[in-house]
Amino acid sequence: MKKTVLVSGGAGFIGSHVTVELAQAGYDVVIADNFSNCDETNYRGVCKILGRELPLIPTDFCDKAAVYALFEKYPIDAVIHFAAFKAVGESVAEPLKYYRNNILSFLNILDAAKDKERCNVLFSSSATVYGEAEDLPVTEKTPRQPAKSPYGNTKTVCEDILRDSVAAYPAVKGIALRYFNPIGAHPTALIGELPRGVPNNLVPFITQTAIGKRACLSVFGNDYPTEDGTCLRDFIDIVDLAKAHVCAVSRMIDGQMKQDYEIFNIGTGRPVSVLELINTFERVNGVKLNWKFAPRRPGDVVAIWADPTLAEQELGWKAERSVEQTLIAAWAWEKHLAEIGI
Ligand code: UD1
């Protein structure tokens, strides 16, 4: 029998790519989103890629009754929780907004999940929980550090909420995936990252500068203790990242977990500097970017990259796409947006 996966925030950047991979792997996917941070562009792209409509249920996950109604209506075997705010700076200015939205939504999902006979919960966590790690690359055993922002803290707290819920409620099994820096777009250029307003993250800022929406890209800091003075990150292709979710969901649904709560790093294992990424973007796409150095951005860690060995061993997953392919896809997506007038 086909299994059903509920994707909260399924119309967003990561959620839409995960939805495509799940549907292509044979799962029934229910997308639920309140469109607080996206429009229907990605949802329409998902349907176009799949050649059919998927159920889209407008849902505010902070509304407990609405979450219970979803669990009543659909035979949900697994839920993947993406519906959360993610702007680090905004979270510092408006912490209560972040704590209320990101934590309450997850509590409601776990409440509904625990009342089922069995429900698998996948939480989208982040490498932000490692802070500025002493030893690199980081494994899942690397100690977490106190979060530097309310956004980061919601990731730490939600991991703990999932761990404790799994321990307390026999129905609930859980996996937390700690993403490094997800970038890129689907190779069809029909879905991708669509930030509202001025992008906070590097790659959308690069593509928007290349297309002329932004005048100049600021590279935050050129005096870090790295080879070229800019920060090092583990940029993971969004389609690769999405595939990790299919592996994690099937591991949970097929009863292959070794523990009832598991954590996996989802990264490439390759550090790339901000400057290297910019140079690669220019080279593979044949475009010249207008950029300049600017002061360091408060809260940025110097370097972080994953040891993804555990995911390879246990999930049978590893990153396959090169950073070149990923940056070509990111640029194709930005050009697609220009063509459709966004
Ligand atoms: C941040 C979050 C991470 C989240 C990710 C989402 C923290 C500390 N980081 O990662 O949890 O998962 O976003 O993708 O919570 N940069 C520039 N110019 C720009 C934008 C960025 O130079 O206009 C630099 C930054 O200084 C940084 C690198 O590019 O060194 C990556 O920045 P960004 O894309 O914002 O991701 P992170 O801060 O690493």
Short mmCIF file of C-alpha atoms in Angstrom, two decimals, residues 213-336:
data_model
loop_
_atom_site.label_atom_id
_atom_site.label_comp_id
_atom_site.label_asym_id
_atom_site.label_seq_id
_atom_site.Cartn_x
_atom_site.Cartn_y
_atom_site.Cartn_z
CA LYS A 213 17.82 42.98 -9.20
CA ARG A 214 20.60 43.96 -6.76
CA ALA A 215 23.34 46.45 -7.59
CA CYS A 216 26.20 44.85 -5.72
CA LEU A 217 26.93 41.78 -3.62
CA SER A 218 28.68 42.41 -0.30
CA VAL A 219 31.13 39.73 0.76
CA PHE A 220 31.01 39.84 4.53
CA GLY A 221 34.58 39.80 5.83
CA ASN A 222 37.94 39.28 4.11
CA ASP A 223 40.10 38.83 7.18
CA TYR A 224 38.94 35.47 8.48
CA PRO A 225 41.68 32.94 9.25
CA THR A 226 41.07 30.99 6.02
CA GLU A 227 43.14 30.73 2.84
CA ASP A 228 41.38 33.59 1.03
CA GLY A 229 40.09 35.39 4.14
CA THR A 230 36.40 34.55 3.54
CA CYS A 231 34.20 32.08 5.44
CA LEU A 232 34.09 28.39 4.61
CA ARG A 233 30.78 26.56 4.18
CA ASP A 234 29.51 23.17 3.07
CA PHE A 235 27.17 24.05 0.19
CA ILE A 236 24.81 21.17 -0.44
CA ASP A 237 22.76 20.84 -3.62
CA ILE A 238 19.04 21.14 -2.94
CA VAL A 239 18.14 18.04 -4.99
CA ASP A 240 20.79 15.98 -3.20
CA LEU A 241 19.45 17.30 0.09
CA ALA A 242 15.88 16.44 -0.92
CA LYS A 243 16.91 12.88 -1.72
CA ALA A 244 18.26 12.47 1.81
CA HIS A 245 14.69 12.99 3.03
CA VAL A 246 13.41 10.12 0.91
CA CYS A 247 16.11 7.87 2.41
CA ALA A 248 15.23 9.01 5.95
CA VAL A 249 11.47 8.62 5.44
CA SER A 250 11.81 5.12 4.02
CA ARG A 251 14.17 4.16 6.86
CA MET A 252 11.50 5.20 9.37
CA ILE A 253 8.51 3.75 7.52
CA ASP A 254 10.25 0.47 6.70
CA GLY A 255 11.32 0.01 10.34
CA GLN A 256 15.05 0.15 9.66
CA MET A 257 15.99 2.59 12.39
CA LYS A 258 18.64 1.50 14.86
CA GLN A 259 17.31 3.89 17.50
CA ASP A 260 13.92 5.52 17.82
CA TYR A 261 15.52 8.95 17.49
CA GLU A 262 18.38 9.46 15.07
CA ILE A 263 20.39 12.43 13.81
CA PHE A 264 22.24 12.77 10.51
CA ASN A 265 24.42 15.46 9.00
CA ILE A 266 23.40 16.31 5.46
CA GLY A 267 26.33 17.94 3.72
CA THR A 268 28.97 17.21 1.10
CA GLY A 269 32.01 17.05 3.38
CA ARG A 270 33.73 19.67 1.15
CA PRO A 271 34.44 23.17 2.46
CA VAL A 272 34.11 25.93 -0.13
CA SER A 273 34.91 29.58 0.60
CA VAL A 274 32.53 32.41 -0.18
CA LEU A 275 35.01 33.77 -2.76
CA GLU A 276 35.45 30.36 -4.38
CA LEU A 277 31.69 30.07 -4.71
CA ILE A 278 31.45 33.49 -6.36
CA ASN A 279 34.32 32.70 -8.75
CA THR A 280 32.78 29.35 -9.65
CA PHE A 281 29.42 30.98 -10.29
CA GLU A 282 31.02 33.48 -12.66
CA ARG A 283 33.05 30.84 -14.46
CA VAL A 284 30.39 28.18 -15.04
CA ASN A 285 27.69 30.65 -16.01
CA GLY A 286 29.85 33.06 -17.97
CA VAL A 287 28.61 36.09 -16.04
CA LYS A 288 30.47 38.86 -14.27
CA LEU A 289 29.28 39.70 -10.77
CA ASN A 290 29.52 43.11 -9.22
CA TRP A 291 30.80 42.46 -5.69
CA LYS A 292 32.82 44.18 -2.99
CA PHE A 293 34.21 43.32 0.41
CA ALA A 294 32.20 44.54 3.39
CA PRO A 295 32.65 44.21 7.17
CA ARG A 296 32.07 40.85 8.83
CA ARG A 297 28.43 39.97 9.46
CA PRO A 298 27.72 39.57 13.20
CA GLY A 299 27.02 35.98 14.18
CA ASP A 300 28.79 34.31 11.23
CA VAL A 301 31.02 31.36 12.07
CA VAL A 302 34.39 31.21 10.33
CA ALA A 303 34.10 27.69 9.01
CA ILE A 304 31.74 24.76 9.16
CA TRP A 305 31.53 21.60 7.12
CA ALA A 306 30.11 18.15 7.60
CA ASP A 307 31.43 14.71 8.05
CA PRO A 308 28.59 12.99 6.18
CA THR A 309 29.86 9.42 6.79
CA LEU A 310 26.98 8.39 9.03
CA ALA A 311 24.38 9.39 6.44
CA GLU A 312 26.23 7.38 3.82
CA GLN A 313 26.51 4.30 6.04
CA GLU A 314 23.03 4.36 7.53
CA LEU A 315 20.84 6.14 4.99
CA GLY A 316 22.72 4.99 1.93
CA TRP A 317 22.83 8.65 0.90
CA LYS A 318 25.58 10.88 -0.29
CA ALA A 319 25.84 14.16 -2.16
CA GLU A 320 26.31 13.58 -5.87
CA ARG A 321 26.02 16.88 -7.65
CA SER A 322 29.04 19.14 -8.05
CA VAL A 323 29.01 22.74 -6.93
CA GLU A 324 29.34 23.67 -10.63
CA GLN A 325 26.12 21.83 -11.53
CA THR A 326 24.39 23.39 -8.54
CA LEU A 327 25.37 26.94 -9.49
CA ILE A 328 24.29 26.38 -13.10
CA ALA A 329 20.88 25.28 -11.78
CA ALA A 330 20.66 28.29 -9.45
CA TRP A 331 21.31 30.66 -12.36
CA ALA A 332 18.82 28.86 -14.64
CA TRP A 333 16.18 29.30 -11.94
CA GLU A 334 16.86 33.03 -11.59
CA LYS A 335 16.58 33.40 -15.38
CA HIS A 336 13.33 31.41 -15.33
#
